[in-house]
Amino acid sequence: DLPTDRSRPDLFGFRGGVVIHALNRELSEQIQAYCSKNQLTAYMFYTGVYGVMLSKYAGQKDLVLGSPVSNRTTPELMDICGPFLETLPLRLLPTGTVADYYGHLRKKVLALLDHSKITLEEIIEGAGIPRSLAGNPLFRVFFSMRPMDASAFAFGGQKASYRQISTSTSKLDLSLEVAESEGATQLFFEYSKELFEEETIRLYARSFETIAREIVASEVETVEEISGIAPQDRVKYIERPAKRVAPYL
């Protein structure tokens, strides 16, 4: 569980907000190169970064998050409009070397795709997990990635632009959607306002970028070596309160 700014209510409300954080073109290109070199998809890379971020703040090495899986498993469904999706749990173990972590994540993602026909309800019932009005019984965080570049949208040869519309709601504690557009990357953090302050989510967003930069730069060998917090946030939230920074004299 992520540490929250407010106590968790007995009945989960759906009042939410969205924080948008952009990764510049240079970093996005570095991520693409890293994925090509290490035989990872962009989805695998960003899921891995998200897992490290959650692990750092939750203090846990064994995480479960929800993720959508396409359920177009037969040819006759390919030309039908509408979402054919199933939300399934994905287990992450952010520990050990970065290479091993991503190797394990790759296997988990492929296994998730192989079992896309199973439903979340079947998993919950089969595992005997008790339900609660306080939230989802299996996971409280979510990750998704748009399957195509937003700049590729076109109707009748006319280019269309994607417009993000806020619903001011949140189905889970925290959800992250990654979208690529014209070489850059945007992160959409949807969060529960009953649990988090906006500044906390902005802190998470900066941490996500910091973790991504450290991984692609190959500055660390193990997940434990990843700092997980932006330099300016480390000074603000750790070093100054702990009086580890001496003023210039």
Coordinates of C-alpha atoms in Angstrom, one line a residue, residues 9 13 17 32 35 78 104 110-111 135-136 145 155 182 196 205 214 244 248:
P9 CA -12.2 5.8 4.3
G13 CA -15.2 7.4 -3.0
G17 CA -7.9 14.4 -10.2
Q32 CA 13.4 3.7 -27.2
C35 CA 14.3 -0.9 -25.1
M78 CA -10.8 -7.5 -35.4
H104 CA 11.2 -11.4 -14.8
L110 CA 4.0 -12.5 -21.8
A111 CA 2.2 -14.8 -19.4
G135 CA -11.4 -0.6 -2.7
N136 CA -10.5 -3.2 -5.2
M145 CA -0.3 2.6 -22.2
F155 CA -10.1 10.4 -40.3
E182 CA 5.4 13.0 -32.0
F196 CA -3.7 12.2 -1.9
A205 CA 5.8 12.1 -11.4
E214 CA 18.9 6.5 -14.1
R244 CA 22.2 17.6 6.2
Y248 CA 26.9 28.8 2.3

